[in-house]
Short mmCIF file of C-alpha atoms in Angstrom, two decimals:
data_model
loop_
_atom_site.label_atom_id
_atom_site.label_comp_id
_atom_site.label_asym_id
_atom_site.label_seq_id
_atom_site.Cartn_x
_atom_site.Cartn_y
_atom_site.Cartn_z
CA MET U 214 3.89 7.35 30.52
CA SER U 215 4.70 7.84 26.50
CA SER U 216 5.40 10.11 24.05
CA PHE U 217 3.60 10.64 20.82
CA LEU U 218 3.98 12.96 18.14
CA PHE U 219 0.98 13.73 16.26
CA THR U 220 0.63 15.20 12.61
CA ALA U 221 -2.31 17.12 11.77
CA TRP U 222 -3.40 19.66 8.70
CA ASP U 223 -6.35 22.22 9.08
CA GLY U 224 -8.75 19.88 7.04
CA GLY U 225 -12.25 20.88 8.13
CA GLY U 226 -13.64 17.33 9.79
CA ALA U 227 -10.19 15.71 10.36
CA VAL U 228 -9.30 18.41 12.87
CA VAL U 229 -11.60 17.37 15.93
CA PRO U 230 -11.16 13.78 15.77
CA THR U 231 -7.83 14.06 15.33
CA LEU U 232 -7.34 16.43 18.71
CA SER U 233 -10.03 14.56 20.81
CA LEU U 234 -7.39 11.47 20.55
CA ALA U 235 -4.80 13.89 21.40
CA ARG U 236 -6.75 15.51 24.26
CA ALA U 237 -7.84 11.61 25.30
CA LEU U 238 -3.90 11.07 25.81
CA VAL U 239 -2.98 13.73 27.54
CA ALA U 240 -6.00 13.14 29.83
CA ARG U 241 -4.05 9.49 30.98
CA GLY U 242 -0.63 11.31 31.36
CA HIS U 243 0.90 10.81 28.32
CA ASP U 244 3.48 13.67 26.41
CA VAL U 245 1.61 14.88 23.35
CA ARG U 246 3.25 16.94 20.64
CA VAL U 247 1.13 18.14 17.64
CA LEU U 248 2.97 19.19 14.38
CA GLY U 249 0.31 20.96 12.97
CA ASP U 250 -0.80 24.05 10.72
CA PRO U 251 -0.15 27.52 12.75
CA VAL U 252 -4.09 28.29 12.60
CA LEU U 253 -4.71 24.88 14.76
CA VAL U 254 -2.53 26.36 17.41
CA PRO U 255 -5.52 27.50 19.70
CA GLU U 256 -7.08 24.35 19.21
CA ILE U 257 -4.09 22.11 19.97
CA GLU U 258 -3.64 24.09 23.18
CA ALA U 259 -7.20 23.55 24.12
CA ALA U 260 -6.45 19.88 23.72
CA GLY U 261 -3.71 19.99 26.48
CA ALA U 262 -1.01 19.27 23.93
CA GLN U 263 2.15 20.99 22.69
CA PRO U 264 1.80 22.60 19.55
CA ILE U 265 4.76 22.42 17.05
CA ALA U 266 4.43 24.64 13.54
CA TRP U 267 5.07 23.20 9.93
CA THR U 268 8.13 24.76 8.31
CA ARG U 269 8.52 23.19 4.66
CA ALA U 270 4.67 21.48 4.61
CA PRO U 271 1.95 23.21 3.04
CA HIS U 272 0.09 25.13 6.20
CA ARG U 273 -2.33 27.72 6.69
CA THR U 274 -1.77 30.84 8.94
CA GLU U 275 -5.36 31.93 8.31
CA ARG U 276 -8.85 30.21 7.60
CA THR U 277 -9.86 32.10 4.57
CA ALA U 278 -10.77 30.61 1.13
CA GLU U 279 -7.75 32.22 -0.31
CA SER U 280 -5.74 30.31 1.92
CA ASP U 281 -7.11 26.80 1.19
CA LEU U 282 -4.65 24.34 0.22
CA PHE U 283 -6.80 22.64 -2.49
CA LYS U 284 -9.95 24.61 -3.21
CA ASP U 285 -11.61 21.33 -4.31
CA TRP U 286 -14.72 22.93 -4.74
CA GLU U 287 -13.47 24.93 -8.26
CA ALA U 288 -12.42 21.32 -9.77
CA ARG U 289 -14.51 20.29 -12.37
CA THR U 290 -15.01 16.35 -11.80
CA PRO U 291 -14.67 14.09 -8.75
CA ALA U 292 -11.20 13.26 -10.16
CA GLY U 293 -9.87 16.50 -10.63
CA ALA U 294 -10.90 17.06 -6.87
CA PHE U 295 -8.82 14.08 -5.68
CA ALA U 296 -6.05 15.13 -7.86
CA ARG U 297 -5.57 18.50 -5.84
CA VAL U 298 -5.57 16.61 -2.67
CA ARG U 299 -3.12 14.17 -3.93
CA ASP U 300 -1.01 16.71 -5.85
CA ARG U 301 -1.05 19.37 -3.36
CA LEU U 302 -0.64 17.51 0.04
CA MET U 303 -0.74 13.77 0.08
CA PHE U 304 1.92 12.63 -2.36
CA GLY U 305 3.10 15.75 -4.34
CA ARG U 306 4.49 17.42 -1.10
CA ALA U 307 5.41 14.18 1.09
CA GLY U 308 9.12 15.18 0.90
CA ASP U 309 8.21 18.41 2.82
CA VAL U 310 6.18 16.72 5.56
CA ALA U 311 8.82 13.92 6.19
CA ARG U 312 11.44 16.53 6.35
CA ASP U 313 9.77 18.62 9.16
CA VAL U 314 8.65 14.92 10.98
CA MET U 315 12.17 14.15 10.42
CA ASP U 316 13.58 17.39 11.84
CA GLU U 317 11.28 16.89 15.34
CA LEU U 318 12.32 13.30 15.65
CA GLU U 319 15.51 14.33 15.57
CA ARG U 320 14.99 16.91 18.52
CA ARG U 321 13.20 14.54 20.59
CA ARG U 322 12.24 10.86 19.57
CA PRO U 323 8.87 10.10 20.50
CA ASP U 324 7.73 6.46 21.02
CA ALA U 325 5.24 6.54 18.49
CA ILE U 326 3.61 8.58 15.32
CA VAL U 327 0.04 9.36 15.10
CA THR U 328 -0.87 10.66 11.90
CA GLU U 329 -3.65 11.35 9.92
CA ALA U 330 -3.91 9.40 6.75
CA VAL U 331 -3.57 12.78 4.07
CA LEU U 332 0.06 13.17 5.73
CA ALA U 333 1.67 10.45 3.71
CA GLY U 334 5.02 11.86 4.81
CA ALA U 335 4.97 11.21 8.13
CA VAL U 336 4.58 7.74 7.35
CA LEU U 337 7.49 7.65 5.12
CA ALA U 338 9.25 9.47 8.33
CA GLY U 339 8.37 6.76 10.74
CA GLU U 340 9.37 4.19 8.41
CA ALA U 341 12.73 5.92 7.84
CA SER U 342 13.18 6.52 11.74
CA LYS U 343 11.53 3.04 12.76
CA VAL U 344 9.42 4.71 14.86
CA PRO U 345 5.97 3.12 15.10
CA VAL U 346 3.18 4.56 12.86
CA GLY U 347 -0.64 4.70 14.00
CA LEU U 348 -2.36 5.98 10.70
CA ILE U 349 -6.09 7.29 11.72
CA HIS U 350 -8.50 7.88 9.35
CA THR U 351 -11.65 10.00 10.60
CA THR U 352 -14.17 8.99 8.55
CA ILE U 353 -15.54 5.88 7.02
CA ASP U 354 -13.49 3.13 5.22
CA ALA U 355 -11.52 4.02 2.21
CA PHE U 356 -9.14 1.48 2.22
CA PRO U 357 -9.51 -0.85 -0.90
CA ALA U 358 -10.54 -4.74 -0.30
CA ASP U 359 -11.79 -7.22 -2.64
CA GLY U 360 -15.40 -7.04 -2.02
CA ARG U 361 -15.56 -3.54 -0.72
CA PRO U 362 -17.46 -0.60 -3.13
CA ALA U 363 -15.07 1.80 -4.29
CA PHE U 364 -14.64 4.84 -2.02
CA GLY U 365 -15.99 8.16 -3.66
CA PRO U 366 -19.15 7.25 -5.75
CA GLY U 367 -21.29 6.56 -3.00
CA PHE U 368 -22.24 2.73 -4.15
CA GLN U 369 -24.09 0.32 -1.83
CA PRO U 370 -22.61 -3.14 -1.57
CA ALA U 371 -22.37 -4.73 -5.14
CA ARG U 372 -25.39 -7.27 -6.00
CA GLY U 373 -24.45 -9.78 -8.41
CA ARG U 374 -21.92 -10.16 -11.13
CA LEU U 375 -22.80 -6.72 -12.87
CA GLY U 376 -22.23 -5.17 -9.41
CA ARG U 377 -19.37 -7.22 -8.76
CA LEU U 378 -17.58 -5.88 -11.99
CA ARG U 379 -18.55 -2.30 -11.32
CA ASP U 380 -16.59 -2.66 -8.32
CA ARG U 381 -13.72 -4.11 -9.86
CA ALA U 382 -13.59 -1.66 -13.03
CA VAL U 383 -13.81 1.48 -10.49
CA ASN U 384 -11.17 0.09 -8.17
CA ARG U 385 -8.94 -0.60 -10.53
CA ALA U 386 -9.59 3.30 -11.78
CA ALA U 387 -8.64 4.47 -8.28
CA ARG U 388 -5.32 2.61 -8.20
CA VAL U 389 -4.54 4.40 -11.73
CA ALA U 390 -5.65 7.77 -9.88
CA TRP U 391 -3.36 6.92 -6.55
CA ASN U 392 -0.50 6.26 -9.02
CA ARG U 393 -0.74 9.17 -10.53
CA GLY U 394 1.20 10.46 -7.54
CA ARG U 395 4.01 7.60 -7.23
CA PRO U 396 6.84 9.59 -9.36
CA ALA U 397 6.55 12.65 -6.38
CA LEU U 398 6.22 9.58 -3.82
CA ASN U 399 8.88 7.62 -4.64
CA ALA U 400 11.35 10.65 -5.05
CA ALA U 401 10.58 11.53 -1.62
CA ARG U 402 11.24 8.16 -0.49
CA ALA U 403 14.65 8.23 -2.01
CA GLU U 404 15.38 11.21 -0.19
CA LEU U 405 15.21 9.18 2.84
CA GLY U 406 16.76 6.36 1.76
CA LEU U 407 13.85 4.09 1.00
CA PRO U 408 13.31 1.92 -1.93
CA PRO U 409 10.77 2.77 -4.24
CA VAL U 410 6.98 1.40 -4.22
CA GLU U 411 4.94 -0.06 -7.50
CA ASP U 412 1.95 0.91 -5.71
CA ALA U 413 1.43 3.95 -4.11
CA PHE U 414 -1.09 2.89 -1.89
CA ASP U 415 1.24 0.12 0.08
CA SER U 416 3.44 3.13 0.93
CA LEU U 417 0.38 4.49 2.62
CA THR U 418 -0.19 1.13 4.32
CA ALA U 419 3.27 0.32 5.71
CA VAL U 420 2.34 1.53 9.13
CA ASP U 421 2.00 -0.16 12.29
CA ARG U 422 -1.60 0.35 12.80
CA ILE U 423 -4.88 1.69 10.81
CA LEU U 424 -7.58 3.03 12.95
CA LEU U 425 -10.93 3.85 11.82
CA LEU U 426 -12.32 6.35 14.05
CA THR U 427 -16.20 5.56 12.99
CA SER U 428 -18.73 3.26 14.23
CA ASP U 429 -18.88 -0.48 12.66
CA ALA U 430 -22.54 -0.24 12.98
CA PHE U 431 -22.54 2.49 10.52
CA ASP U 432 -20.61 0.57 7.75
CA TYR U 433 -22.40 -1.74 5.61
CA PRO U 434 -22.32 -5.41 7.63
CA GLY U 435 -20.29 -8.53 6.59
CA LEU U 436 -18.24 -6.53 4.35
CA PRO U 437 -14.08 -7.34 4.15
CA ARG U 438 -11.18 -4.64 4.93
CA HIS U 439 -8.09 -4.37 4.48
CA PRO U 440 -6.28 -6.41 7.08
CA LYS U 441 -4.62 -3.77 8.89
CA VAL U 442 -7.61 -1.78 9.37
CA LYS U 443 -9.26 -1.93 13.08
CA VAL U 444 -12.51 0.14 13.67
CA VAL U 445 -12.23 1.52 17.37
CA GLY U 446 -15.39 3.71 17.65
CA PRO U 447 -16.16 7.46 16.60
CA ARG U 448 -15.13 10.65 18.36
CA LEU U 449 -17.77 12.82 19.35
CA ASP U 450 -16.34 16.17 20.87
CA ASP U 451 -17.45 19.17 19.67
CA PRO U 452 -14.66 21.56 17.97
CA ALA U 453 -12.71 24.13 20.38
CA TRP U 454 -14.03 27.01 18.78
CA ALA U 455 -17.74 26.12 19.35
CA GLY U 456 -19.32 28.69 21.58
CA PRO U 457 -22.58 28.52 23.48
CA THR U 458 -25.67 30.03 21.75
CA GLU U 459 -29.35 30.26 22.23
CA LEU U 460 -32.19 28.13 20.70
CA PRO U 461 -34.74 30.02 18.86
CA GLU U 462 -37.75 30.19 20.92
CA GLY U 463 -40.74 28.28 20.71
CA THR U 464 -41.89 24.64 20.63
CA ASP U 465 -41.66 23.96 17.39
CA PRO U 466 -39.22 20.85 16.25
CA LEU U 467 -35.97 22.10 16.09
CA VAL U 468 -33.65 21.51 13.04
CA LEU U 469 -30.12 21.69 13.28
CA VAL U 470 -27.87 22.73 10.23
CA GLY U 471 -24.11 22.05 10.00
CA LEU U 472 -22.60 22.10 6.81
CA SER U 473 -18.67 22.14 6.47
CA SER U 474 -16.32 23.80 8.79
CA SER U 475 -14.18 24.31 5.80
CA HIS U 476 -14.31 26.18 2.46
CA GLN U 477 -16.31 23.79 0.04
CA GLY U 478 -18.44 26.41 -1.73
CA GLN U 479 -21.30 26.04 0.44
CA ASP U 480 -22.40 29.75 1.36
CA GLU U 481 -25.22 29.38 -1.56
CA MET U 482 -26.38 26.00 -0.17
CA LEU U 483 -26.45 27.46 3.30
CA ARG U 484 -28.82 30.46 2.31
CA ARG U 485 -31.41 27.84 0.27
CA THR U 486 -31.58 25.77 3.40
CA ALA U 487 -32.41 28.73 5.62
CA ALA U 488 -34.89 29.45 3.13
CA ALA U 489 -36.21 26.12 3.02
CA LEU U 490 -36.78 26.36 6.98
CA GLY U 491 -38.12 29.35 6.62
CA THR U 492 -41.25 27.92 5.10
CA LEU U 493 -41.64 25.40 7.34
CA PRO U 494 -43.26 25.25 11.36
CA VAL U 495 -40.02 24.42 12.60
CA ARG U 496 -37.00 26.38 14.90
CA GLY U 497 -34.02 26.30 12.55
CA LEU U 498 -30.56 26.48 14.16
CA VAL U 499 -28.17 27.17 11.27
CA THR U 500 -24.17 27.13 12.16
CA CYS U 501 -22.05 28.24 10.06
CA GLY U 502 -18.69 27.56 10.97
CA PRO U 503 -15.30 29.47 10.29
CA ALA U 504 -16.17 29.24 6.77
CA VAL U 505 -18.89 31.13 6.47
CA GLU U 506 -20.23 34.74 7.80
CA PRO U 507 -23.76 34.37 9.10
CA PHE U 508 -26.41 36.03 6.89
CA PRO U 509 -30.15 37.24 7.90
CA ALA U 510 -32.86 34.65 7.74
CA ALA U 511 -36.43 34.18 8.03
CA ARG U 512 -38.11 35.18 12.01
CA ASN U 513 -38.13 31.17 12.88
CA VAL U 514 -34.58 30.75 11.81
CA ARG U 515 -31.20 31.62 13.61
CA VAL U 516 -27.99 31.86 11.72
CA VAL U 517 -24.90 31.67 13.88
CA ARG U 518 -20.66 31.23 13.51
CA SER U 519 -21.21 27.99 15.81
CA ALA U 520 -23.10 26.08 18.47
CA PRO U 521 -21.94 23.07 20.95
CA HIS U 522 -23.76 20.50 18.85
CA ALA U 523 -23.39 17.92 21.68
CA ALA U 524 -25.60 19.72 24.04
CA ILE U 525 -28.07 20.67 21.25
CA LEU U 526 -28.49 17.73 19.57
CA PRO U 527 -30.38 15.61 22.46
CA ARG U 528 -33.29 18.59 21.94
CA THR U 529 -32.99 18.21 18.38
CA ASP U 530 -35.69 16.78 15.81
CA ALA U 531 -33.57 16.78 12.53
CA VAL U 532 -30.20 17.74 11.05
CA ILE U 533 -29.50 18.94 7.78
CA THR U 534 -25.63 18.22 6.83
CA HIS U 535 -23.57 18.35 3.99
CA GLY U 536 -22.34 14.61 5.16
CA GLY U 537 -19.39 14.90 6.80
CA HIS U 538 -18.73 12.21 8.86
CA GLY U 539 -18.10 14.37 11.94
CA THR U 540 -21.74 15.80 11.87
CA VAL U 541 -23.90 12.76 10.72
CA ILE U 542 -22.15 10.14 13.45
CA LYS U 543 -22.98 12.98 16.06
CA ALA U 544 -26.58 13.17 14.77
CA LEU U 545 -26.80 9.22 14.84
CA ALA U 546 -25.18 9.15 18.05
CA LYS U 547 -28.21 11.07 19.74
CA GLY U 548 -30.78 9.20 17.84
CA VAL U 549 -31.42 11.98 15.21
CA PRO U 550 -32.48 11.71 11.38
CA VAL U 551 -30.57 13.41 8.94
CA VAL U 552 -30.91 15.05 5.62
CA VAL U 553 -27.71 14.77 3.52
CA LEU U 554 -26.68 17.12 0.77
CA PRO U 555 -23.27 15.45 -0.20
CA MET U 556 -21.19 17.99 -1.96
CA GLY U 557 -17.67 15.81 -2.61
CA ARG U 558 -15.02 13.84 -0.64
CA ASP U 559 -16.31 11.53 1.66
CA GLN U 560 -19.64 12.65 1.93
CA LEU U 561 -21.43 10.41 -1.02
CA ASP U 562 -20.34 7.37 0.82
CA VAL U 563 -21.41 8.73 3.76
CA ALA U 564 -25.08 9.73 2.46
CA ALA U 565 -25.31 5.64 1.00
CA ARG U 566 -24.65 4.30 4.29
CA VAL U 567 -27.00 6.90 6.27
CA THR U 568 -29.68 5.92 3.41
CA ALA U 569 -28.74 2.17 3.89
CA ALA U 570 -29.34 2.19 7.40
CA GLY U 571 -32.99 4.04 6.98
CA ALA U 572 -31.75 6.78 9.10
CA GLY U 573 -32.26 9.90 6.44
CA VAL U 574 -32.62 10.65 3.24
CA ARG U 575 -30.43 12.36 0.66
CA VAL U 576 -31.01 14.99 -1.46
CA LYS U 577 -28.98 16.92 -4.41
CA ARG U 578 -26.76 19.70 -3.54
CA SER U 579 -28.57 21.82 -5.86
CA ALA U 580 -31.70 21.22 -4.54
CA SER U 581 -34.33 24.36 -4.22
CA PRO U 582 -35.58 25.37 -0.92
CA ALA U 583 -38.58 23.59 -1.87
CA LYS U 584 -37.17 20.30 -2.26
CA ILE U 585 -35.17 20.72 0.66
CA ALA U 586 -38.23 21.45 2.70
CA ALA U 587 -40.00 18.44 1.69
CA ALA U 588 -36.91 16.08 2.56
CA VAL U 589 -37.43 17.91 6.13
CA ARG U 590 -41.00 17.11 6.48
CA GLU U 591 -40.13 13.55 5.17
CA VAL U 592 -37.78 12.58 8.21
CA LEU U 593 -39.98 14.59 11.05
CA HIS U 594 -42.86 13.11 9.61
CA ASP U 595 -42.15 9.32 9.11
CA PRO U 596 -41.15 7.86 12.50
CA SER U 597 -39.17 5.10 10.86
CA TYR U 598 -36.07 7.41 10.39
CA ARG U 599 -36.06 8.67 14.07
CA ALA U 600 -36.54 4.66 14.68
CA ALA U 601 -33.40 3.86 12.49
CA ALA U 602 -31.58 6.45 13.91
CA ARG U 603 -32.42 5.24 17.94
CA ARG U 604 -31.06 1.91 16.61
CA MET U 605 -28.02 3.56 15.46
CA ALA U 606 -27.27 5.50 18.53
CA GLU U 607 -27.62 2.21 20.87
CA ALA U 608 -25.07 0.71 18.82
CA ILE U 609 -22.83 3.61 19.15
CA ALA U 610 -23.25 3.84 22.64
CA LYS U 611 -21.92 0.07 22.95
CA GLU U 612 -18.70 0.46 20.82
CA THR U 613 -17.92 3.80 22.60
CA ARG U 614 -18.04 2.70 26.55
CA GLU U 615 -14.46 1.95 26.26
CA ASP U 616 -11.94 4.03 24.61
CA ARG U 617 -10.34 1.64 22.06
CA ALA U 618 -8.60 3.84 19.96
CA VAL U 619 -6.61 5.17 23.26
CA ALA U 620 -6.25 1.72 24.16
CA GLU U 621 -4.80 0.42 20.41
CA LEU U 622 -2.29 4.10 20.66
CA GLU U 623 -0.87 3.31 24.09
CA ALA U 624 -0.18 -0.74 22.94
CA LEU U 625 1.48 0.65 19.75
CA ALA U 626 3.76 3.12 22.16
CA ARG U 627 4.90 0.16 24.07
CA THR U 628 6.27 -1.76 21.08
CA ALA U 629 9.02 1.06 20.46
CA ARG U 630 10.44 0.63 24.24
CA PRO U 631 12.61 -2.61 23.82
CA GLN U 632 13.77 -1.01 20.34
CA GLN U 633 14.78 2.53 22.15
CA SER U 634 16.51 0.15 24.97
CA ALA U 635 18.43 -1.61 22.41
CA ALA U 636 19.89 1.50 20.74
CA THR U 637 20.69 3.22 24.09
CA THR U 638 22.86 0.34 25.29
CA GLY U 639 24.03 -0.62 21.77
#
């Protein structure tokens, strides 16, 4: 049996795959603690792990818009939204995260640390304490590599000289944006006795393994990756708070709506989407998640707080989503085509991969009910979308026959034992 210390934050779509991995390790007999937001305690306990609350690090005790760490939906530009994440948690508060992790390491040293990429301070604590670190990324590949389109704008792979120039220019701009967080990051490194870094991204990738919790088939084929990145397949669990629900009555096509489980200013978009479904001969099931209160809708549309997507997707004909990786990959794993209305974060890139695969369509987040309805009609009536989604489902089924993420983390934990034995005998 190995001991793992996970670090987690209430980051919407990042929570479910992170705790899915913790649950899988617990099921295999390992000891798993999760250092995370107090609001995550019920979900951590449902995974069978031991919850430990952040003290210094930014954290949430309730799920309200006011308690959101970033409020990135208020930013005027994508660059401004990224800066909020970088400065309010990732690098700007890396020292606070690192001190909380170091306190827990002193209390009980694990065989390995497992952390989501945004919690850069956990990486620093692992580097300073020489505990192996597995960095997990719960969406598509965001790690820069020559020949990959920049993460964020939703670019397709470059074609020709102009496309390559575009990627180089945007990747350079992204590096500049990352490195605006370098002073805070280096201050945190200095507190831990670590040398400064010239490039902030180098500190983030100073880990033993980077595990990408997505499908290789969902990415653009043939593109290079950062040398430490390993694609280990998606996590397809439902969140612990997804309770049972009844489907709308009738035999018309079922359209499932799942936008974001965290606040992204999606309230009005949910209402427009429900209005669109009200004009179609479909059964609509709109899941609001913890962030939005259910609201009245047309007779053929049921609006609920949550629903078990894993049970409903096999009976679903189309999914409408904001492009969160979790909802999209679960839909495709069941062969269901999607309509994507990206709002920000990783969603433009997820939408780009959906359309490149031919498994759905993208519409603007500001689309009218009529345009959303037209997109739904298109994916329901054109069989090519379902055929592409089913091809993706076949690939995902092959990738998830074995739990490669668990195997990688078990191997990572084994690397710590010789070091710990030597420290004990010395």
